[in-house]
CSV table of C-alpha atoms in Angstrom, one decimal:
chain,number,residue,atom,x,y,z
A,20,MET,CA,6.9,-22.9,-19.7
A,21,GLY,CA,6.1,-21.8,-23.3
A,22,TRP,CA,7.9,-19.3,-25.5
A,23,PRO,CA,10.6,-17.0,-24.1
A,24,TYR,CA,9.0,-14.0,-22.3
A,25,ILE,CA,5.6,-14.6,-24.0
A,26,GLY,CA,5.4,-18.0,-22.2
A,27,GLU,CA,1.8,-19.3,-22.5
A,28,THR,CA,0.0,-16.0,-22.2
A,29,LEU,CA,-1.7,-16.4,-25.6
A,30,GLN,CA,-3.1,-19.8,-24.6
A,31,VAL,CA,-4.4,-18.5,-21.3
A,32,TYR,CA,-6.2,-15.5,-22.9
A,33,SER,CA,-7.3,-16.8,-26.3
A,34,GLU,CA,-8.0,-20.5,-26.0
A,35,ASN,CA,-11.1,-22.1,-24.4
A,36,PRO,CA,-10.0,-21.9,-20.7
A,37,ASN,CA,-11.6,-25.3,-20.1
A,38,ILE,CA,-9.3,-26.9,-22.6
A,39,PHE,CA,-6.1,-25.1,-21.5
A,40,PHE,CA,-6.4,-25.4,-17.8
A,41,SER,CA,-7.9,-28.9,-17.7
A,42,GLY,CA,-5.3,-30.1,-20.3
A,43,LYS,CA,-2.4,-28.9,-18.1
A,44,GLN,CA,-3.9,-30.6,-15.1
A,45,LYS,CA,-4.5,-33.9,-16.9
A,46,ARG,CA,-0.9,-33.9,-18.2
A,47,TYR,CA,1.0,-32.7,-15.2
A,48,GLY,CA,-1.3,-33.0,-12.1
A,49,ASP,CA,-2.6,-30.4,-9.6
A,50,ILE,CA,0.7,-28.4,-9.4
A,51,VAL,CA,2.0,-27.1,-12.7
A,52,LYS,CA,4.5,-24.4,-13.7
A,53,THR,CA,4.0,-22.0,-16.6
A,54,HIS,CA,4.9,-18.4,-17.7
A,55,ILE,CA,2.2,-15.7,-18.1
A,56,LEU,CA,2.5,-12.0,-18.9
A,57,GLY,CA,6.2,-12.0,-18.3
A,58,CYS,CA,6.0,-13.8,-15.0
A,59,PRO,CA,7.0,-17.4,-13.9
A,60,CYS,CA,3.9,-18.9,-12.4
A,61,ILE,CA,2.7,-22.0,-10.6
A,62,MET,CA,-0.9,-23.2,-11.1
A,63,ILE,CA,-2.6,-25.2,-8.4
A,64,SER,CA,-5.9,-27.0,-9.0
A,65,SER,CA,-7.1,-28.6,-5.8
A,66,PRO,CA,-9.2,-27.3,-2.9
A,67,ASP,CA,-6.5,-28.2,-0.3
A,68,ALA,CA,-3.9,-26.2,-2.3
A,69,ALA,CA,-6.2,-23.3,-2.7
A,70,LYS,CA,-6.9,-23.3,1.1
A,71,PHE,CA,-3.1,-23.5,1.7
A,72,VAL,CA,-2.4,-20.4,-0.4
A,73,LEU,CA,-5.5,-18.3,0.2
A,74,GLU,CA,-6.2,-19.0,3.9
A,75,LYS,CA,-3.8,-21.3,5.9
A,76,LYS,CA,-0.5,-19.7,4.7
A,77,ALA,CA,-2.0,-16.5,3.3
A,78,HIS,CA,0.8,-14.4,5.0
A,79,LEU,CA,3.4,-16.2,2.8
A,80,PHE,CA,1.6,-15.3,-0.5
A,81,LYS,CA,1.0,-11.6,-1.1
A,82,PRO,CA,-1.8,-10.5,-3.5
A,83,THR,CA,-0.4,-9.4,-6.8
A,84,PHE,CA,-1.2,-9.2,-10.5
A,85,PRO,CA,1.1,-9.1,-13.6
A,86,SER,CA,2.9,-5.8,-13.8
A,87,SER,CA,0.7,-4.4,-16.6
A,88,LYS,CA,-2.5,-4.8,-14.5
A,89,GLU,CA,-0.8,-3.8,-11.2
A,90,SER,CA,0.6,-0.5,-12.6
A,91,LEU,CA,-2.7,0.4,-14.2
A,92,LEU,CA,-4.8,-0.3,-11.1
A,93,GLY,CA,-2.2,1.3,-8.8
A,94,PRO,CA,-0.1,-0.1,-6.0
A,95,ASN,CA,-2.3,1.4,-3.3
A,96,ALA,CA,-5.5,-0.6,-4.4
A,97,LEU,CA,-7.0,-2.9,-1.8
A,98,PHE,CA,-5.9,-6.0,-3.8
A,99,PHE,CA,-2.2,-5.3,-3.0
A,100,GLN,CA,-2.4,-4.5,0.7
A,101,GLN,CA,-1.7,-6.8,3.6
A,102,GLY,CA,-1.9,-7.0,7.4
A,103,LYS,CA,-3.6,-4.5,9.6
A,104,HIS,CA,-3.8,-1.8,6.9
A,105,HIS,CA,-5.5,-4.2,4.5
A,106,ALA,CA,-8.0,-5.3,7.2
A,107,ARG,CA,-8.9,-1.8,8.1
A,108,LEU,CA,-9.2,-0.6,4.5
A,109,LYS,CA,-11.2,-3.7,3.5
A,110,LYS,CA,-13.6,-3.0,6.4
A,111,THR,CA,-14.1,0.6,5.0
A,112,VAL,CA,-14.7,-0.7,1.5
A,113,GLU,CA,-17.1,-3.4,2.7
A,114,SER,CA,-19.1,-0.8,4.7
A,115,SER,CA,-20.4,0.5,1.4
A,116,PHE,CA,-21.4,-3.0,0.3
A,117,GLN,CA,-22.9,-4.3,3.5
A,118,PRO,CA,-26.7,-5.3,3.4
A,119,GLU,CA,-27.6,-2.1,5.3
A,120,ALA,CA,-25.9,0.1,2.7
A,121,ILE,CA,-27.2,-2.0,-0.2
A,122,ALA,CA,-30.7,-1.8,1.1
A,123,GLY,CA,-30.6,2.0,0.9
A,124,ILE,CA,-29.7,2.0,-2.8
A,125,VAL,CA,-31.9,-0.9,-4.0
A,126,PRO,CA,-34.4,1.7,-5.4
A,127,ASP,CA,-31.6,3.4,-7.3
A,128,ILE,CA,-30.3,0.1,-8.7
A,129,GLU,CA,-33.8,-0.7,-9.8
A,130,SER,CA,-34.1,2.6,-11.6
A,131,ILE,CA,-30.7,2.0,-13.3
A,132,ALA,CA,-31.9,-1.5,-14.4
A,133,LEU,CA,-35.2,-0.1,-15.7
A,134,HIS,CA,-33.4,2.7,-17.6
A,135,ASN,CA,-31.0,0.3,-19.3
A,136,LEU,CA,-33.8,-2.2,-20.2
A,137,ASN,CA,-35.8,0.7,-21.7
A,138,LEU,CA,-32.7,1.6,-23.9
A,139,TRP,CA,-32.5,-2.1,-25.1
A,140,GLU,CA,-36.2,-2.4,-26.1
A,141,ASP,CA,-37.0,-3.5,-29.6
A,142,ARG,CA,-33.5,-3.4,-30.9
A,143,THR,CA,-30.6,-5.8,-31.3
A,144,ILE,CA,-28.1,-5.4,-28.5
A,145,ILE,CA,-24.7,-7.0,-27.8
A,146,THR,CA,-25.6,-8.5,-24.4
A,147,PHE,CA,-22.1,-8.2,-23.0
A,148,GLN,CA,-21.7,-4.6,-23.9
A,149,GLY,CA,-25.1,-3.7,-22.5
A,150,MET,CA,-24.4,-5.5,-19.3
A,151,LYS,CA,-21.1,-3.7,-19.0
A,152,LYS,CA,-22.9,-0.4,-19.1
A,153,TYR,CA,-25.4,-1.6,-16.5
A,154,ALA,CA,-22.7,-2.9,-14.1
A,155,PHE,CA,-20.7,0.3,-14.6
A,156,ASP,CA,-23.7,2.5,-13.8
A,157,VAL,CA,-24.4,0.5,-10.6
A,158,ALA,CA,-20.7,0.7,-9.6
A,159,THR,CA,-20.4,4.4,-10.2
A,160,HIS,CA,-23.6,5.1,-8.3
A,161,SER,CA,-22.2,3.1,-5.3
A,162,ILE,CA,-18.9,5.0,-5.5
A,163,PHE,CA,-20.1,8.5,-6.4
A,164,ASN,CA,-23.7,8.9,-5.4
A,165,GLY,CA,-24.7,12.3,-6.6
A,166,VAL,CA,-21.9,13.1,-9.1
A,167,ASN,CA,-22.9,15.0,-12.3
A,168,ASP,CA,-23.4,12.9,-15.4
A,169,GLY,CA,-20.7,14.8,-17.3
A,170,SER,CA,-18.0,13.6,-15.0
A,171,LEU,CA,-19.3,10.0,-15.2
A,172,GLU,CA,-19.4,10.1,-19.0
A,173,ASP,CA,-15.7,11.2,-19.0
A,174,LEU,CA,-14.8,8.6,-16.5
A,175,ASN,CA,-16.6,5.9,-18.5
A,176,LYS,CA,-14.8,7.1,-21.7
A,177,TYR,CA,-11.3,6.9,-20.2
A,178,TYR,CA,-12.0,3.7,-18.2
A,179,ARG,CA,-12.9,2.0,-21.5
A,180,ILE,CA,-9.4,2.8,-22.8
A,181,LEU,CA,-7.7,1.9,-19.5
A,182,GLU,CA,-9.2,-1.6,-19.3
A,183,LYS,CA,-7.9,-2.6,-22.7
A,184,GLY,CA,-4.4,-2.5,-21.2
A,185,TYR,CA,-4.9,-4.7,-18.2
A,186,ASN,CA,-3.8,-7.9,-19.9
A,187,SER,CA,-1.4,-6.4,-22.3
A,188,PHE,CA,2.4,-6.7,-22.2
A,189,PRO,CA,3.9,-3.8,-20.3
A,190,ILE,CA,5.6,-2.1,-23.2
A,191,ASN,CA,5.3,1.6,-22.7
A,192,PHE,CA,5.9,2.9,-26.3
A,193,PRO,CA,3.7,5.4,-28.0
A,194,GLY,CA,0.9,3.7,-29.9
A,195,THR,CA,0.9,0.5,-27.8
A,196,ARG,CA,-2.2,-0.5,-25.9
A,197,TYR,CA,-0.4,-0.3,-22.6
A,198,ASN,CA,0.8,3.3,-23.4
A,199,ARG,CA,-2.8,4.4,-24.3
A,200,SER,CA,-4.0,2.9,-21.0
A,201,ILE,CA,-1.4,4.7,-19.0
A,202,LYS,CA,-2.5,8.0,-20.5
A,203,ALA,CA,-6.2,7.2,-19.8
A,204,ARG,CA,-5.3,6.3,-16.2
A,205,LYS,CA,-3.8,9.8,-15.7
A,206,LYS,CA,-7.0,11.3,-17.1
A,207,ILE,CA,-9.1,9.3,-14.6
A,208,GLY,CA,-6.9,10.6,-11.8
A,209,LEU,CA,-7.6,14.2,-12.8
A,210,ILE,CA,-11.4,13.5,-12.9
A,211,LEU,CA,-11.3,11.9,-9.5
A,212,ARG,CA,-9.2,14.7,-8.0
A,213,THR,CA,-11.7,17.3,-9.4
A,214,ILE,CA,-14.6,15.4,-7.7
A,215,MET,CA,-12.8,15.2,-4.4
A,216,ALA,CA,-11.9,18.9,-4.5
A,217,GLU,CA,-15.6,19.7,-5.1
A,218,ARG,CA,-16.5,17.7,-2.0
A,219,GLU,CA,-13.8,19.3,0.1
A,220,ALA,CA,-15.2,22.7,-0.9
A,221,ASN,CA,-18.8,21.7,0.0
A,222,ARG,CA,-18.3,19.8,3.3
A,223,ASN,CA,-21.8,20.7,4.5
A,224,VAL,CA,-23.2,18.3,1.9
A,225,THR,CA,-23.4,14.7,3.2
A,226,HIS,CA,-22.5,11.9,0.9
A,227,LYS,CA,-23.2,8.2,1.7
A,228,ASP,CA,-21.0,6.4,-0.8
A,229,LEU,CA,-17.6,4.6,-1.1
A,230,LEU,CA,-15.7,7.8,-2.2
A,231,GLN,CA,-16.8,9.6,1.0
A,232,SER,CA,-15.8,6.5,3.1
A,233,LEU,CA,-12.3,6.6,1.5
A,234,MET,CA,-12.0,10.4,2.0
A,235,VAL,CA,-12.7,10.1,5.8
A,236,PHE,CA,-10.6,6.9,6.2
A,237,LYS,CA,-7.9,6.9,8.9
A,238,ASP,CA,-5.2,4.3,9.1
A,239,GLU,CA,-4.0,2.7,12.3
A,240,SER,CA,-1.8,5.7,13.0
A,241,GLY,CA,-4.7,8.2,12.4
A,242,ARG,CA,-3.4,9.3,9.0
A,243,PRO,CA,-5.9,9.9,6.1
A,244,LEU,CA,-5.4,8.4,2.6
A,245,ALA,CA,-3.6,10.5,0.1
A,246,ASN,CA,-5.5,11.4,-3.1
A,247,GLY,CA,-3.4,8.9,-5.1
A,248,GLN,CA,-4.3,6.1,-2.6
A,249,ILE,CA,-8.0,7.0,-3.0
A,250,GLU,CA,-7.7,7.0,-6.8
A,251,ASP,CA,-6.1,3.5,-6.8
A,252,ASN,CA,-8.9,2.1,-4.7
A,253,VAL,CA,-11.7,3.7,-6.8
A,254,VAL,CA,-10.1,2.2,-10.0
A,255,GLY,CA,-9.7,-1.1,-8.2
A,256,VAL,CA,-13.4,-1.2,-7.3
A,257,LEU,CA,-14.4,-0.3,-10.9
A,258,PHE,CA,-12.2,-3.1,-12.2
A,259,ALA,CA,-13.7,-5.6,-9.8
A,260,ALA,CA,-17.3,-4.5,-10.3
A,261,GLN,CA,-17.7,-4.2,-14.0
A,262,ASP,CA,-16.5,-7.0,-16.4
A,263,THR,CA,-17.0,-9.8,-14.0
A,264,THR,CA,-20.7,-8.9,-13.3
A,265,ALA,CA,-21.3,-8.2,-17.0
A,266,THR,CA,-19.8,-11.5,-18.0
A,267,VAL,CA,-22.0,-13.5,-15.4
A,268,LEU,CA,-25.1,-11.7,-16.6
A,269,THR,CA,-24.3,-12.5,-20.3
A,270,TRP,CA,-23.9,-16.2,-19.4
A,271,LEU,CA,-27.1,-16.1,-17.4
A,272,LEU,CA,-29.1,-15.0,-20.4
A,273,LYS,CA,-27.3,-17.6,-22.5
A,274,PHE,CA,-28.1,-20.4,-20.2
A,275,LEU,CA,-31.7,-19.3,-19.7
A,276,THR,CA,-32.1,-19.1,-23.5
A,277,ASP,CA,-30.7,-22.6,-23.8
A,278,TYR,CA,-32.9,-24.1,-21.1
A,279,PRO,CA,-36.5,-22.8,-21.7
A,280,MET,CA,-38.0,-24.8,-18.9
A,281,LEU,CA,-35.6,-23.3,-16.5
A,282,LEU,CA,-36.4,-19.8,-17.8
A,283,GLU,CA,-40.1,-20.6,-17.3
A,284,ALA,CA,-39.5,-21.6,-13.7
A,285,VAL,CA,-37.4,-18.5,-13.0
A,286,THR,CA,-40.0,-16.3,-14.6
A,287,ALA,CA,-42.7,-17.9,-12.5
A,288,GLU,CA,-40.8,-17.2,-9.3
A,289,GLN,CA,-40.3,-13.6,-10.3
A,290,LYS,CA,-44.0,-13.2,-11.3
A,291,ALA,CA,-45.0,-14.5,-7.9
A,292,ILE,CA,-42.9,-11.9,-6.1
A,293,LYS,CA,-44.3,-9.2,-8.4
A,294,GLU,CA,-47.9,-10.3,-7.7
A,295,ILE,CA,-47.4,-10.3,-4.0
A,296,LYS,CA,-46.0,-6.8,-4.1
A,297,GLY,CA,-48.6,-5.5,-6.5
A,298,ASN,CA,-48.0,-3.5,-9.6
A,299,GLY,CA,-45.9,-0.4,-9.3
A,300,SER,CA,-44.3,-1.4,-6.0
A,301,SER,CA,-40.5,-1.1,-5.9
A,302,LEU,CA,-38.3,-4.0,-4.9
A,303,THR,CA,-36.5,-4.2,-1.6
A,304,LEU,CA,-33.5,-6.1,-0.5
A,305,GLY,CA,-35.8,-8.4,1.4
A,306,ASP,CA,-37.5,-9.3,-1.9
A,307,THR,CA,-34.2,-10.4,-3.4
A,308,LYS,CA,-33.8,-12.8,-0.4
A,309,LYS,CA,-36.9,-14.7,-1.6
A,310,MET,CA,-35.6,-15.3,-5.0
A,311,PHE,CA,-34.3,-18.8,-4.1
A,312,LEU,CA,-34.4,-20.5,-7.5
A,313,THR,CA,-33.0,-17.5,-9.3
A,314,THR,CA,-30.2,-17.3,-6.8
A,315,ARG,CA,-29.3,-21.0,-7.4
A,316,VAL,CA,-29.3,-20.3,-11.2
A,317,ILE,CA,-26.9,-17.4,-10.6
A,318,ARG,CA,-24.6,-19.6,-8.5
A,319,GLU,CA,-24.6,-22.4,-11.1
A,320,THR,CA,-23.8,-19.8,-13.7
A,321,LEU,CA,-20.9,-18.7,-11.6
A,322,ARG,CA,-19.7,-22.3,-11.4
A,323,VAL,CA,-20.1,-23.4,-15.0
A,324,ALA,CA,-18.8,-20.1,-16.6
A,325,THR,CA,-16.3,-19.5,-13.8
A,326,VAL,CA,-15.7,-15.9,-14.9
A,327,LEU,CA,-12.7,-15.6,-12.5
A,328,SER,CA,-10.7,-18.6,-13.8
A,329,PHE,CA,-7.8,-17.9,-11.4
A,330,THR,CA,-6.3,-15.3,-9.1
A,331,PHE,CA,-2.7,-14.3,-8.6
A,332,ARG,CA,-0.5,-14.4,-5.4
A,333,GLU,CA,3.2,-14.0,-5.1
A,334,ALA,CA,5.5,-16.1,-2.8
A,335,VAL,CA,7.3,-13.9,-0.3
A,336,ALA,CA,9.8,-16.7,0.5
A,337,ASP,CA,10.8,-20.1,-0.7
A,338,ILE,CA,7.8,-22.3,0.3
A,339,GLU,CA,7.4,-26.1,0.2
A,340,TYR,CA,4.0,-27.6,-0.5
A,341,LYS,CA,3.6,-31.4,-0.7
A,342,GLY,CA,7.3,-31.9,-1.8
A,343,TYR,CA,7.3,-29.1,-4.4
A,344,LEU,CA,9.3,-26.0,-4.0
A,345,ILE,CA,7.6,-22.7,-4.8
A,346,PRO,CA,10.4,-20.2,-5.3
A,347,LYS,CA,10.3,-16.7,-3.8
A,348,GLY,CA,9.0,-14.2,-6.2
A,349,TRP,CA,7.0,-16.6,-8.4
A,350,LYS,CA,3.3,-16.0,-9.0
A,351,VAL,CA,1.0,-18.7,-7.7
A,352,MET,CA,-2.4,-19.1,-9.4
A,353,PRO,CA,-5.2,-21.1,-7.7
A,354,ILE,CA,-7.2,-22.3,-10.7
A,355,PHE,CA,-10.9,-21.9,-9.6
A,356,ARG,CA,-12.1,-23.2,-13.0
A,357,ASN,CA,-10.5,-26.6,-12.5
A,358,ILE,CA,-11.9,-26.9,-9.0
A,359,HIS,CA,-15.4,-25.9,-10.2
A,360,HIS,CA,-15.3,-28.4,-13.0
A,361,ASN,CA,-13.9,-31.3,-11.0
A,362,PRO,CA,-16.4,-34.3,-11.3
A,363,GLU,CA,-15.3,-35.4,-7.8
A,364,PHE,CA,-17.1,-32.3,-6.4
A,365,PHE,CA,-19.6,-31.7,-9.1
A,366,PRO,CA,-20.8,-34.8,-10.9
A,367,ASP,CA,-21.3,-34.3,-14.7
A,368,PRO,CA,-19.6,-30.9,-14.2
A,369,HIS,CA,-20.4,-29.4,-17.6
A,370,LYS,CA,-24.1,-30.0,-17.1
A,371,PHE,CA,-26.0,-26.9,-16.1
A,372,ASP,CA,-27.9,-28.0,-12.9
A,373,PRO,CA,-28.9,-25.3,-10.3
A,374,SER,CA,-30.2,-28.1,-8.0
A,375,ARG,CA,-26.6,-28.7,-7.0
A,376,PHE,CA,-26.9,-25.7,-4.6
A,377,GLU,CA,-29.9,-27.2,-2.8
A,378,VAL,CA,-27.4,-28.9,-0.4
A,379,PRO,CA,-24.2,-27.6,1.3
A,380,LEU,CA,-21.0,-28.0,-0.8
A,381,LYS,CA,-17.7,-29.3,0.4
A,382,PRO,CA,-15.4,-26.5,1.7
A,383,ASN,CA,-13.2,-24.7,-0.9
A,384,THR,CA,-14.9,-26.3,-3.9
A,385,PHE,CA,-16.9,-23.2,-4.9
A,386,MET,CA,-15.0,-19.9,-4.9
A,387,PRO,CA,-16.5,-17.5,-7.5
A,388,PHE,CA,-15.4,-14.5,-5.5
A,389,GLY,CA,-12.1,-15.9,-4.3
A,390,ASN,CA,-11.5,-16.9,-0.7
A,391,GLY,CA,-9.8,-15.9,2.5
A,392,ALA,CA,-9.0,-12.3,3.6
A,393,HIS,CA,-8.8,-11.1,0.0
A,394,SER,CA,-12.1,-12.4,-1.2
A,395,CYS,CA,-14.2,-9.9,-3.1
A,396,PRO,CA,-15.9,-7.4,-0.7
A,397,GLY,CA,-18.6,-6.5,-3.3
A,398,ASN,CA,-20.1,-10.0,-3.9
A,399,GLN,CA,-23.4,-9.1,-2.2
A,400,LEU,CA,-23.9,-6.0,-4.3
A,401,ALA,CA,-23.1,-8.0,-7.5
A,402,LEU,CA,-25.7,-10.6,-6.5
A,403,THR,CA,-28.3,-8.0,-5.7
A,404,GLU,CA,-27.9,-6.1,-9.0
A,405,MET,CA,-28.2,-9.4,-10.9
A,406,LEU,CA,-31.3,-10.4,-9.1
A,407,ILE,CA,-33.0,-7.0,-9.7
A,408,LEU,CA,-32.2,-7.0,-13.4
A,409,LEU,CA,-33.4,-10.6,-13.8
A,410,HIS,CA,-36.7,-9.7,-12.0
A,411,HIS,CA,-37.6,-7.0,-14.5
A,412,LEU,CA,-36.1,-8.8,-17.5
A,413,THR,CA,-38.1,-12.0,-17.0
A,414,THR,CA,-41.4,-10.4,-15.9
A,415,LYS,CA,-41.5,-7.6,-18.6
A,416,TYR,CA,-39.6,-9.0,-21.6
A,417,ARG,CA,-38.9,-11.9,-23.8
A,418,TRP,CA,-35.8,-12.2,-25.9
A,419,GLU,CA,-34.5,-13.9,-29.0
A,420,THR,CA,-30.9,-14.6,-30.0
A,421,VAL,CA,-29.7,-12.9,-33.2
A,422,ARG,CA,-26.9,-14.4,-35.3
A,423,SER,CA,-26.7,-17.2,-32.7
A,424,GLU,CA,-23.4,-18.9,-32.8
A,425,ASP,CA,-22.0,-21.5,-30.4
A,426,GLY,CA,-18.5,-21.0,-28.9
A,427,ILE,CA,-16.5,-18.8,-26.6
A,428,GLU,CA,-14.5,-15.7,-27.2
A,429,HIS,CA,-12.3,-13.7,-24.8
A,430,SER,CA,-12.4,-10.1,-23.8
A,431,PRO,CA,-10.4,-11.1,-21.7
A,432,PHE,CA,-13.0,-13.0,-19.7
A,433,PRO,CA,-14.7,-15.9,-21.6
A,434,ILE,CA,-18.0,-14.9,-23.0
A,435,PRO,CA,-20.4,-16.4,-25.6
A,436,LYS,CA,-19.5,-15.7,-29.2
A,437,GLN,CA,-20.0,-12.1,-30.4
A,438,GLY,CA,-21.0,-11.1,-26.9
A,439,LEU,CA,-24.4,-12.8,-27.3
A,440,PRO,CA,-26.5,-10.6,-29.7
A,441,LEU,CA,-30.1,-10.5,-28.5
A,442,ARG,CA,-33.4,-8.8,-29.5
A,443,LEU,CA,-35.4,-7.7,-26.4
A,444,ILE,CA,-39.2,-7.6,-26.8
A,445,PRO,CA,-41.7,-6.2,-24.3
A,446,LYS,CA,-44.2,-8.7,-23.2
A,447,SER,CA,-46.9,-6.1,-23.5
A,448,LEU,CA,-46.7,-6.4,-27.3
A,449,THR,CA,-49.6,-8.3,-29.0
A,450,THR,CA,-49.0,-11.8,-30.1
A,451,SER,CA,-49.2,-10.8,-33.8
A,452,THR,CA,-46.6,-8.1,-33.3
A,453,GLN,CA,-44.3,-10.6,-31.5
A,454,SER,CA,-44.7,-13.1,-34.3
A,455,ALA,CA,-43.8,-10.4,-36.9
A,456,ILE,CA,-40.7,-9.4,-35.0
A,457,SER,CA,-39.8,-13.1,-34.6
A,458,LEU,CA,-40.1,-13.7,-38.3
A,459,GLU,CA,-38.0,-10.6,-39.0
A,460,VAL,CA,-35.2,-11.8,-36.7
A,461,LYS,CA,-35.3,-15.3,-38.2
A,462,GLN,CA,-35.0,-13.8,-41.8
A,463,LYS,CA,-32.1,-11.6,-40.8
A,464,CYS,CA,-30.4,-14.6,-39.2
A,465,ALA,CA,-30.9,-17.0,-42.1
A,466,LYS,CA,-27.7,-18.2,-43.7
A,467,PRO,CA,-27.5,-17.4,-47.4
A,468,ARG,CA,-28.0,-20.4,-49.7
A,469,ILE,CA,-24.9,-21.6,-51.6
A,470,GLU,CA,-25.9,-22.5,-55.2
């Protein structure tokens, strides 16, 4: 169970997750107890156990997070709801992320992608930070289509502070990370209430976005959501939409850099789509459906990197599973990472091989967006924004790693060391210019000689 109170929190969020989770499974089996962020937990690492918790007996395991994350997201967020209210609220959230809704904003997502790529041109960027901005821009457009940039800048500013407290210990003393996050959460609430008040005052203006869907939502009794409930759900969507997507995109570029032949094949697929459409034509949702190889590369990235290593549930009663007692009130963690890296389901699991997804997989062996009633409602939007960015990235740019260093760091999701610094170079540059830039990057990256 680790140290008193601290438990094994530091190992979960600072060690290589492959080593920590697989080590626990090898030593103790598929059902292991531990202590994380002040909570006694049970880790499960088999598809059958994941199905038992997330689907078969889902009513006995309520969605939850450690107290620090739960209080900062807000108790009314979609994650924490159950039963009819959850089903109704999830349907409302999903309505903003259904193919029909996404098809309507594909041109906007493409504009956001092109704008961000233009900002990254001919300079060294920290890939993870750049992808966070891109994912945040797409998420806020989906939530608040038409909000002025000033409000979004303030929202971005305070959300950056808020997110640092998600995985902190819930110690609310001045100067602690958790305390600063609580203050930022209140500022975000004020921004959202101002936006909602402006919409109430201009009801003649039609908005087609998630915020509007939440503002007109009615529960099973016909009651609307209170402002606090709307705030919790907006923050919950921002939480779900940003870091996970940014982390996947960062690993995508890492893997494409490491496998040049795969990058060449993905680029060829994207160039073919571009040639069919003709220069200057915008992408459509239908175009993304034709990106077969690129989609398999994304899926293999989701498997190998397993950004969402686990999810939290809480036992609402004493529950027995295969002879083990799961006590009421304990957190239960399906470990997706162990399942995704199990050689029984994925031979040579650490090898990056997109061809795995050319055939159907065994049920409950691939769960990058969770599973069951509480699976992520925005997975189609995440896939679409990744495909759109990769289309323009591969057809218009080449890139080189800067200060390349193997290894993983945590923020809190596992990402390549230093956030993967890259230099993005337009393909329109002449060969001689590209060579000069290449030489400059190599010189800057060269290690000093030790005499």
